[in-house]
Amino acid sequence: MLSGHLTYLIEAQEPDDLRRLAEHLPDEWIERVVWAAGAASIRRRRLPAEQVVWLVIALAMYRHWSISEVLDSLDLALPNEAAPFVSKSAAAQARQRIGEAPLAWLFEQTARAWTTQDAAHHAFKGLSLWAMDSTTLRTPDSPANREHFGAQGYASGKVASYPQVRAVTLTAIPTHPVADINFGRYDTNAMVYAKSLLPQIPEDSLTVFDKGFLAAEILCGLTMGARNRHFLIPAKSTTCWEVIAGTADDATVRMRVSQQARKKCSALSEFWNARAIRTFDARGRERVLLTSLGERRRFKPADIVACYERRWQIETSFREIKQSMLGSELTLCSRTVEGVYQEIWGALIAYNLIRREIASAAWEANLEPTISFVRALHTIHHEMMWAAVTPAYAKLPACLQRLRERLKALPNGKRPGRACERVVKSRPKRYTVRYLKQDLN
């Protein structure tokens, strides 16, 4: 009886806007995830668990809308003539009922499926391309969030105004979807989160790291853990090595593993080798790239340098999530720990959905997937609202085709001759600073 009820909910009364995205996010996944998490709705609700999953994803896309606006505008609640509107409290309670586990499982399933498709389309000399980097997110300053996540501490003894979440992501470089993530307390070192992501990196791959991850435990753990997994990382100014072969511009070097690292990981030997390639950036500053790609004929220095330059493109994924999708808000919305986790998983699924649609449109047009994320997000906004008011006889293929035709018409690639240097800018103050007279004297 319960199985029949779920089938009725999904097949007979699923809002049209959900059918719009069902090509990438099949109904079977939604049904399976709520069953696996024990969150399936037994009694008939306006917002059963399947619809709440879509609600969390939609809230990430429509950041500046309230829950009520998202429910009403996208027609997410099941129809009920006696109660045409869903109250905010009912929506909040529905989110609490499902928790964060269904969204976490759904992210893992979708990310694995979508990034596997990307790896088949884009490769670097037979190797799939990945990038690993870290970021932080602020949460509302509630006692629960501050106790669970912690916050940044300063040398002066002060603590940051808002609790912070530290995250390390594994991103597919060609199309920029987030393939995997580990996040939690701010005071947990990023290396700890990075180690847990290493088993998720596939074989026959090249992972580009930020130089903060330069450690034998991480890099040797990557190459030893599976067949044909390689790394590429810039050396620090303090990195020491011994040249054992090659030239000054392309050498094989040997580095010593610290005793502390060997105590943590007994599989590490006393030394580890890498290939060191010397290059210069746009300002003429010297930079050395360390890599495990030792075949010089197959992997030439120019190719490796060009591959590393692509690594900076994934920095935009953080910007697109935190600024474009989340509206540059100072903090996330949820004041509870479980709500923060649920919100982050929903935002990641929404981001990957948009990236998936951008890639699909680019493949159909035989173009690189460099369509503007902001334009694509706005286009999907319009299409989801259009689908919500379209009669039930409108079919998914026609909706998707209309969306992709609009995406393919968007400008592709960067403007020629445009250069944007990477700089760190201070956050503008919301209010002017008031100085006391004694400070001016």
Coordinates of N, CA, C and O in Angstrom, one line a residue, residues 284-436:
G284 N 56.4 37.5 -14.8 CA 57.8 37.2 -14.9 C 58.3 36.5 -13.7 O 59.5 36.3 -13.6
R285 N 57.5 36.2 -12.7 CA 57.9 35.5 -11.5 C 58.1 34.0 -11.7 O 57.3 33.4 -12.4
E286 N 59.2 33.5 -11.1 CA 59.5 32.1 -11.3 C 58.6 31.2 -10.5 O 58.2 31.6 -9.4
R287 N 58.2 30.1 -11.1 CA 57.3 29.2 -10.4 C 57.7 27.8 -10.8 O 58.1 27.5 -11.9
V288 N 57.7 26.8 -9.8 CA 58.1 25.4 -10.1 C 56.9 24.6 -9.8 O 56.2 24.6 -8.8
L289 N 56.6 23.7 -10.8 CA 55.5 22.8 -10.7 C 56.0 21.4 -10.4 O 56.9 20.9 -11.1
L290 N 55.5 20.7 -9.4 CA 55.9 19.4 -9.1 C 54.8 18.4 -9.6 O 53.6 18.7 -9.4
T291 N 55.2 17.4 -10.3 CA 54.2 16.4 -10.8 C 54.8 15.0 -10.8 O 56.0 14.8 -10.8
S292 N 53.8 14.0 -10.8 CA 54.2 12.6 -10.9 C 54.2 12.1 -12.3 O 54.5 11.0 -12.6
L293 N 53.9 13.0 -13.3 CA 53.9 12.7 -14.7 C 55.4 12.6 -15.2 O 55.9 13.6 -15.7
G294 N 56.0 11.5 -15.1 CA 57.4 11.4 -15.4 C 57.7 11.1 -16.9 O 58.9 11.2 -17.2
E295 N 56.8 10.8 -17.7 CA 57.1 10.5 -19.1 C 57.3 11.8 -19.9 O 56.3 12.4 -20.3
R296 N 58.5 12.2 -20.2 CA 58.8 13.5 -20.8 C 58.3 13.6 -22.2 O 57.9 14.6 -22.7
R297 N 58.4 12.5 -22.9 CA 57.9 12.5 -24.3 C 56.4 12.7 -24.4 O 55.9 13.4 -25.3
R298 N 55.7 12.0 -23.6 CA 54.2 12.1 -23.6 C 53.7 13.4 -23.0 O 52.8 14.0 -23.5
F299 N 54.3 13.7 -21.8 CA 53.8 14.9 -21.1 C 54.9 16.0 -21.1 O 55.8 16.0 -20.3
K300 N 54.8 16.9 -22.1 CA 55.8 17.9 -22.3 C 55.6 19.0 -21.3 O 54.4 19.3 -20.9
P301 N 56.6 19.8 -21.0 CA 56.5 20.9 -20.0 C 55.4 21.9 -20.4 O 54.6 22.3 -19.5
A302 N 55.3 22.2 -21.6 CA 54.3 23.2 -22.0 C 52.9 22.7 -21.8 O 52.0 23.5 -21.4
D303 N 52.7 21.4 -22.1 CA 51.3 20.8 -21.8 C 51.0 20.8 -20.4 O 49.8 21.1 -20.0
I304 N 52.0 20.5 -19.5 CA 51.7 20.5 -18.1 C 51.4 21.9 -17.5 O 50.5 22.1 -16.7
V305 N 52.2 22.9 -18.0 CA 51.9 24.2 -17.6 C 50.5 24.7 -18.0 O 49.8 25.3 -17.2
A306 N 50.2 24.4 -19.2 CA 48.8 24.8 -19.7 C 47.7 24.1 -18.9 O 46.7 24.7 -18.6
C307 N 48.0 22.8 -18.5 CA 47.0 22.1 -17.7 C 46.9 22.7 -16.3 O 45.8 22.8 -15.8
Y308 N 48.0 23.2 -15.8 CA 47.9 23.8 -14.5 C 47.1 25.1 -14.5 O 46.4 25.5 -13.6
E309 N 47.3 25.9 -15.6 CA 46.6 27.1 -15.8 C 45.0 26.9 -15.7 O 44.3 27.8 -15.3
R310 N 44.6 25.8 -16.2 CA 43.2 25.5 -16.2 C 42.7 25.3 -14.7 O 41.5 25.4 -14.5
R311 N 43.6 25.0 -13.8 CA 43.2 24.7 -12.4 C 42.5 26.0 -11.8 O 41.6 25.9 -11.0
W312 N 43.0 27.2 -12.3 CA 42.4 28.4 -11.7 C 40.9 28.6 -12.1 O 40.2 29.3 -11.4
Q313 N 40.5 27.9 -13.1 CA 39.1 28.1 -13.5 C 38.1 27.5 -12.5 O 37.0 28.0 -12.4
I314 N 38.6 26.5 -11.7 CA 37.6 26.0 -10.7 C 37.4 26.9 -9.5 O 36.5 26.7 -8.7
E315 N 38.3 27.9 -9.4 CA 38.0 28.9 -8.3 C 36.6 29.6 -8.6 O 36.0 30.0 -7.6
T316 N 36.2 29.6 -9.8 CA 34.9 30.3 -10.1 C 33.8 29.4 -9.6 O 32.7 30.0 -9.4
S317 N 34.0 28.1 -9.4 CA 32.9 27.3 -8.8 C 32.5 27.8 -7.4 O 31.3 27.8 -7.1
F318 N 33.5 28.2 -6.6 CA 33.2 28.8 -5.3 C 32.5 30.1 -5.4 O 31.5 30.4 -4.7
R319 N 32.9 30.9 -6.4 CA 32.2 32.2 -6.6 C 30.8 32.0 -7.0 O 29.9 32.7 -6.6
E320 N 30.6 31.0 -7.9 CA 29.3 30.8 -8.5 C 28.3 30.3 -7.4 O 27.1 30.6 -7.4
I321 N 28.8 29.5 -6.5 CA 28.0 29.0 -5.4 C 27.7 30.1 -4.4 O 26.5 30.3 -4.0
K322 N 28.7 30.7 -3.9 CA 28.6 31.7 -2.8 C 28.1 33.1 -3.3 O 27.4 33.7 -2.5
Q323 N 28.4 33.5 -4.5 CA 27.9 34.8 -4.9 C 26.7 34.7 -5.9 O 25.7 35.4 -5.6
S324 N 26.9 33.9 -6.9 CA 25.8 33.9 -7.9 C 24.5 33.2 -7.4 O 23.4 33.8 -7.5
M325 N 24.7 32.0 -6.8 CA 23.5 31.3 -6.3 C 23.1 31.8 -4.9 O 21.9 32.0 -4.7
L326 N 24.0 32.0 -4.0 CA 23.6 32.4 -2.6 C 23.6 33.9 -2.5 O 23.4 34.4 -1.3
G327 N 23.7 34.6 -3.6 CA 23.5 36.0 -3.5 C 24.5 36.8 -2.7 O 24.1 37.9 -2.2
S328 N 25.7 36.4 -2.6 CA 26.7 37.1 -1.8 C 26.3 37.4 -0.4 O 26.7 38.4 0.2
E329 N 25.3 36.6 0.1 CA 24.9 36.8 1.5 C 26.1 36.5 2.5 O 26.9 35.7 2.2
L330 N 26.0 37.2 3.6 CA 27.1 37.1 4.6 C 27.2 35.7 5.2 O 28.2 35.1 5.4
T331 N 26.0 35.1 5.4 CA 25.9 33.7 6.0 C 24.9 32.9 5.3 O 24.1 33.4 4.4
L332 N 24.9 31.6 5.6 CA 23.8 30.7 5.1 C 22.5 31.1 5.9 O 22.5 32.0 6.8
C333 N 21.5 30.3 5.6 CA 20.2 30.7 6.3 C 19.9 29.9 7.6 O 19.3 30.5 8.5
S334 N 20.3 28.7 7.6 CA 19.9 27.8 8.7 C 20.6 28.1 10.0 O 21.8 28.3 10.1
R335 N 19.8 28.1 11.1 CA 20.3 28.4 12.4 C 20.6 27.1 13.2 O 21.0 27.1 14.3
T336 N 20.2 25.9 12.6 CA 20.5 24.7 13.3 C 21.6 23.9 12.5 O 21.8 24.2 11.3
V337 N 22.3 23.0 13.2 CA 23.4 22.3 12.6 C 22.9 21.4 11.5 O 23.5 21.5 10.4
E338 N 21.9 20.7 11.7 CA 21.3 19.8 10.6 C 20.8 20.6 9.5 O 21.0 20.2 8.3
G339 N 20.2 21.8 9.8 CA 19.8 22.6 8.7 C 20.9 23.2 7.8 O 20.8 23.3 6.6
V340 N 22.1 23.5 8.4 CA 23.2 23.9 7.7 C 23.7 22.8 6.7 O 24.0 23.1 5.6
Y341 N 23.8 21.6 7.3 CA 24.2 20.5 6.4 C 23.3 20.3 5.3 O 23.7 20.1 4.1
Q342 N 22.0 20.3 5.6 CA 21.0 20.1 4.5 C 21.0 21.2 3.5 O 21.0 21.0 2.3
E343 N 21.2 22.5 3.9 CA 21.3 23.6 3.0 C 22.5 23.5 2.1 O 22.5 23.8 0.9
I344 N 23.7 23.1 2.6 CA 24.9 22.9 1.8 C 24.7 21.8 0.8 O 25.0 22.0 -0.4
W345 N 24.2 20.7 1.2 CA 23.9 19.6 0.2 C 23.0 20.0 -0.9 O 23.2 19.7 -2.1
G346 N 21.9 20.8 -0.5 CA 21.0 21.2 -1.5 C 21.6 22.2 -2.5 O 21.3 22.2 -3.7
A347 N 22.5 23.1 -2.0 CA 23.1 24.1 -2.9 C 24.1 23.3 -3.8 O 24.2 23.7 -5.0
L348 N 24.8 22.3 -3.4 CA 25.7 21.6 -4.2 C 24.9 20.8 -5.3 O 25.4 20.8 -6.5
I349 N 23.8 20.2 -5.0 CA 23.0 19.5 -6.0 C 22.5 20.5 -7.0 O 22.5 20.3 -8.2
A350 N 22.0 21.7 -6.6 CA 21.5 22.7 -7.5 C 22.6 23.2 -8.4 O 22.4 23.4 -9.6
Y351 N 23.8 23.5 -7.8 CA 24.9 23.9 -8.6 C 25.3 22.9 -9.7 O 25.5 23.2 -10.9
N352 N 25.3 21.6 -9.3 CA 25.7 20.6 -10.3 C 24.6 20.4 -11.3 O 24.9 20.1 -12.5
L353 N 23.3 20.6 -11.0 CA 22.3 20.5 -12.0 C 22.5 21.6 -13.0 O 22.3 21.3 -14.2
I354 N 22.8 22.8 -12.6 CA 23.0 23.9 -13.6 C 24.2 23.6 -14.4 O 24.2 23.7 -15.7
R355 N 25.3 23.1 -13.8 CA 26.5 22.7 -14.6 C 26.2 21.6 -15.6 O 26.7 21.5 -16.7
R356 N 25.4 20.6 -15.1 CA 25.0 19.5 -16.0 C 24.2 20.0 -17.2 O 24.5 19.6 -18.4
E357 N 23.3 21.0 -17.1 CA 22.6 21.5 -18.2 C 23.4 22.3 -19.1 O 23.3 22.3 -20.3
I358 N 24.4 23.1 -18.5 CA 25.3 23.8 -19.4 C 26.1 22.9 -20.2 O 26.3 23.1 -21.4
A359 N 26.6 21.8 -19.6 CA 27.4 20.8 -20.4 C 26.6 20.2 -21.5 O 27.1 20.0 -22.6
S360 N 25.4 19.8 -21.2 CA 24.5 19.2 -22.2 C 24.3 20.1 -23.4 O 24.3 19.7 -24.5
A361 N 24.0 21.4 -23.1 CA 23.8 22.3 -24.1 C 25.0 22.6 -25.0 O 25.0 22.7 -26.2
A362 N 26.2 22.6 -24.3 CA 27.4 22.8 -25.0 C 27.8 21.6 -25.9 O 28.2 21.8 -27.1
W363 N 27.5 20.4 -25.5 CA 27.8 19.2 -26.3 C 26.9 19.2 -27.5 O 27.3 18.8 -28.6
E364 N 25.6 19.5 -27.4 CA 24.7 19.5 -28.5 C 25.1 20.6 -29.5 O 25.0 20.3 -30.7
A365 N 25.7 21.7 -29.1 CA 26.2 22.7 -30.0 C 27.6 22.5 -30.4 O 28.1 23.4 -31.2
N366 N 28.3 21.5 -29.9 CA 29.7 21.2 -30.3 C 30.6 22.3 -29.8 O 31.4 22.8 -30.6
L367 N 30.3 22.8 -28.6 CA 31.1 23.9 -28.1 C 31.7 23.5 -26.7 O 31.3 22.5 -26.1
E368 N 32.7 24.3 -26.3 CA 33.3 24.1 -25.0 C 32.2 24.6 -23.9 O 31.5 25.5 -24.1
P369 N 32.2 23.9 -22.8 CA 31.2 24.2 -21.7 C 31.6 25.5 -21.0 O 31.8 25.4 -19.7
T370 N 31.7 26.6 -21.7 CA 32.1 27.9 -21.0 C 31.0 28.9 -21.0 O 31.3 30.1 -21.0
I371 N 29.7 28.5 -21.2 CA 28.6 29.4 -21.1 C 28.6 30.1 -19.8 O 28.9 29.5 -18.7
S372 N 28.2 31.3 -19.8 CA 28.1 32.1 -18.5 C 27.2 31.4 -17.5 O 26.0 31.1 -17.8
F373 N 27.7 31.1 -16.3 CA 26.9 30.5 -15.3 C 25.8 31.4 -14.9 O 24.6 30.9 -14.6
V374 N 26.0 32.7 -14.7 CA 24.9 33.5 -14.3 C 23.8 33.6 -15.3 O 22.6 33.5 -14.9
R375 N 24.1 33.7 -16.6 CA 23.1 33.7 -17.6 C 22.3 32.4 -17.6 O 21.1 32.3 -17.8
A376 N 23.1 31.3 -17.5 CA 22.4 30.0 -17.4 C 21.5 29.8 -16.2 O 20.4 29.3 -16.3
L377 N 21.9 30.3 -15.1 CA 21.1 30.3 -13.9 C 19.8 31.1 -14.1 O 18.7 30.6 -13.7
H378 N 19.9 32.3 -14.7 CA 18.7 33.1 -14.9 C 17.8 32.4 -15.9 O 16.6 32.4 -15.8
T379 N 18.4 31.8 -16.9 CA 17.6 31.1 -17.9 C 16.8 29.9 -17.3 O 15.6 29.7 -17.5
I380 N 17.5 29.2 -16.4 CA 16.8 28.1 -15.7 C 15.8 28.6 -14.8 O 14.7 28.0 -14.6
H381 N 16.0 29.7 -14.1 CA 15.0 30.3 -13.3 C 13.7 30.5 -14.1 O 12.6 30.2 -13.7
H382 N 13.8 31.1 -15.3 CA 12.6 31.4 -16.1 C 12.0 30.1 -16.6 O 10.7 30.0 -16.6
E383 N 12.8 29.1 -17.0 CA 12.2 27.9 -17.5 C 11.5 27.1 -16.4 O 10.4 26.5 -16.6
M384 N 12.0 27.1 -15.2 CA 11.3 26.5 -14.1 C 10.0 27.1 -13.7 O 8.9 26.4 -13.5
M385 N 9.9 28.4 -13.8 CA 8.7 29.1 -13.5 C 7.7 28.9 -14.7 O 6.5 28.8 -14.5
W386 N 8.2 28.9 -15.9 CA 7.4 28.6 -17.1 C 6.8 27.2 -17.0 O 5.6 27.0 -17.3
A387 N 7.6 26.3 -16.6 CA 7.1 24.9 -16.5 C 6.1 24.7 -15.4 O 5.2 23.9 -15.5
A388 N 6.1 25.5 -14.3 CA 5.2 25.4 -13.2 C 3.8 25.8 -13.6 O 2.8 25.3 -13.1
V389 N 3.6 26.7 -14.7 CA 2.3 27.1 -15.1 C 1.9 26.5 -16.4 O 0.9 26.8 -17.0
T390 N 2.7 25.6 -17.0 CA 2.4 25.0 -18.2 C 1.4 23.8 -18.0 O 1.6 23.1 -17.0
P391 N 0.5 23.6 -18.9 CA -0.5 22.5 -18.7 C 0.3 21.1 -18.7 O 1.4 21.0 -19.1
A392 N -0.4 20.1 -18.1 CA 0.3 18.8 -17.8 C 0.6 18.1 -19.1 O 1.5 17.2 -19.1
Y393 N 0.0 18.5 -20.2 CA 0.4 17.8 -21.5 C 1.7 18.2 -22.1 O 2.2 17.6 -23.1
A394 N 2.3 19.3 -21.5 CA 3.6 19.7 -22.0 C 4.6 18.6 -21.6 O 4.7 18.1 -20.5
K395 N 5.4 18.1 -22.6 CA 6.3 17.0 -22.4 C 7.7 17.5 -22.1 O 8.2 18.5 -22.5
L396 N 8.4 16.7 -21.3 CA 9.8 17.0 -20.9 C 10.8 17.2 -22.1 O 11.5 18.2 -22.0
P397 N 10.8 16.4 -23.1 CA 11.8 16.7 -24.2 C 11.6 18.1 -24.8 O 12.6 18.7 -25.1
A398 N 10.4 18.5 -25.0 CA 10.2 19.9 -25.5 C 10.7 21.0 -24.6 O 11.3 21.9 -25.0
C399 N 10.5 20.8 -23.3 CA 10.9 21.8 -22.3 C 12.4 21.8 -22.3 O 13.0 22.9 -22.3
L400 N 13.1 20.7 -22.3 CA 14.5 20.6 -22.2 C 15.1 21.2 -23.5 O 16.1 21.9 -23.5
Q401 N 14.5 20.9 -24.7 CA 15.0 21.4 -25.9 C 14.9 22.9 -26.0 O 15.8 23.6 -26.4
R402 N 13.8 23.5 -25.5 CA 13.7 24.9 -25.5 C 14.7 25.6 -24.6 O 15.3 26.6 -24.9
L403 N 15.0 25.0 -23.4 CA 16.0 25.5 -22.5 C 17.4 25.4 -23.2 O 18.2 26.4 -23.1
R404 N 17.7 24.3 -23.8 CA 19.1 24.2 -24.4 C 19.3 25.1 -25.6 O 20.4 25.6 -25.8
E405 N 18.2 25.3 -26.3 CA 18.3 26.3 -27.4 C 18.7 27.7 -26.9 O 19.4 28.4 -27.5
R406 N 18.1 28.0 -25.8 CA 18.4 29.3 -25.2 C 19.8 29.4 -24.7 O 20.5 30.4 -24.8
L407 N 20.2 28.3 -24.0 CA 21.6 28.2 -23.5 C 22.6 28.3 -24.6 O 23.6 29.0 -24.5
K408 N 22.4 27.6 -25.7 CA 23.3 27.6 -26.8 C 23.4 29.0 -27.5 O 24.4 29.3 -28.1
A409 N 22.4 29.8 -27.3 CA 22.4 31.1 -27.9 C 23.2 32.1 -27.1 O 23.5 33.2 -27.5
L410 N 23.5 31.7 -25.8 CA 24.3 32.6 -24.9 C 25.7 32.8 -25.4 O 26.3 31.9 -26.0
P411 N 26.4 33.9 -25.1 CA 27.8 34.0 -25.5 C 28.6 32.9 -24.9 O 28.4 32.5 -23.7
N412 N 29.6 32.4 -25.7 CA 30.4 31.3 -25.2 C 31.8 31.7 -25.1 O 32.4 32.3 -26.1
G413 N 32.5 31.4 -24.0 CA 33.9 31.8 -23.9 C 34.1 33.2 -23.3 O 33.2 33.9 -23.1
K414 N 35.4 33.5 -23.1 CA 35.7 34.8 -22.6 C 35.9 35.8 -23.8 O 36.2 35.5 -24.9
R415 N 35.8 37.1 -23.4 CA 36.0 38.1 -24.4 C 37.5 38.1 -24.8 O 38.4 38.0 -23.9
P416 N 37.9 38.2 -26.1 CA 39.3 38.2 -26.5 C 40.1 39.4 -25.9 O 39.6 40.5 -25.9
G417 N 41.3 39.1 -25.5 CA 42.2 40.1 -25.0 C 41.9 40.6 -23.6 O 42.6 41.5 -23.1
R418 N 40.9 39.9 -22.9 CA 40.6 40.3 -21.6 C 41.5 39.6 -20.6 O 41.6 38.3 -20.7
A419 N 42.1 40.3 -19.7 CA 43.0 39.6 -18.6 C 42.5 40.1 -17.3 O 42.4 41.3 -17.0
C420 N 42.3 39.1 -16.4 CA 41.9 39.5 -15.0 C 42.9 38.9 -14.0 O 43.0 37.7 -13.9
E421 N 43.7 39.7 -13.4 CA 44.7 39.3 -12.5 C 44.1 38.9 -11.2 O 43.0 39.4 -10.8
R422 N 44.7 37.9 -10.5 CA 44.2 37.4 -9.3 C 44.7 38.3 -8.2 O 45.9 38.4 -7.9
V423 N 43.8 39.0 -7.5 CA 44.1 39.9 -6.4 C 43.2 39.6 -5.2 O 42.1 39.1 -5.4
V424 N 43.6 39.9 -4.0 CA 42.8 39.8 -2.8 C 42.4 41.2 -2.5 O 43.2 42.1 -2.2
K425 N 41.1 41.4 -2.4 CA 40.5 42.7 -2.0 C 39.8 42.7 -0.7 O 39.2 41.6 -0.3
S426 N 39.9 43.7 0.1 CA 39.2 43.8 1.4 C 37.7 43.9 1.2 O 37.3 44.5 0.2
R427 N 37.0 43.3 2.1 CA 35.5 43.4 2.0 C 35.1 44.8 2.4 O 35.5 45.3 3.4
P428 N 34.2 45.4 1.5 CA 33.8 46.8 1.8 C 33.0 46.8 3.1 O 32.2 45.9 3.4
K429 N 33.1 47.9 3.9 CA 32.4 48.0 5.1 C 31.0 48.5 4.8 O 30.7 49.3 3.9
R430 N 30.1 48.0 5.6 CA 28.7 48.3 5.4 C 28.3 49.7 5.9 O 27.5 50.4 5.4
Y431 N 29.1 50.1 7.0 CA 28.8 51.4 7.6 C 30.2 52.2 7.6 O 31.2 51.6 7.7
T432 N 30.1 53.5 7.6 CA 31.3 54.3 7.7 C 31.9 54.1 9.1 O 31.1 53.9 10.1
V433 N 33.2 54.3 9.2 CA 33.9 54.2 10.5 C 33.9 55.5 11.2 O 34.2 56.5 10.6
R434 N 33.4 55.5 12.5 CA 33.4 56.7 13.3 C 34.6 56.8 14.2 O 34.8 55.9 15.0
Y435 N 35.4 57.8 14.0 CA 36.6 58.0 14.8 C 36.3 58.9 16.0 O 35.6 59.9 15.9
L436 N 36.9 58.6 17.1 CA 36.8 59.5 18.3 C 37.9 60.6 18.2 O 38.9 60.4 17.5

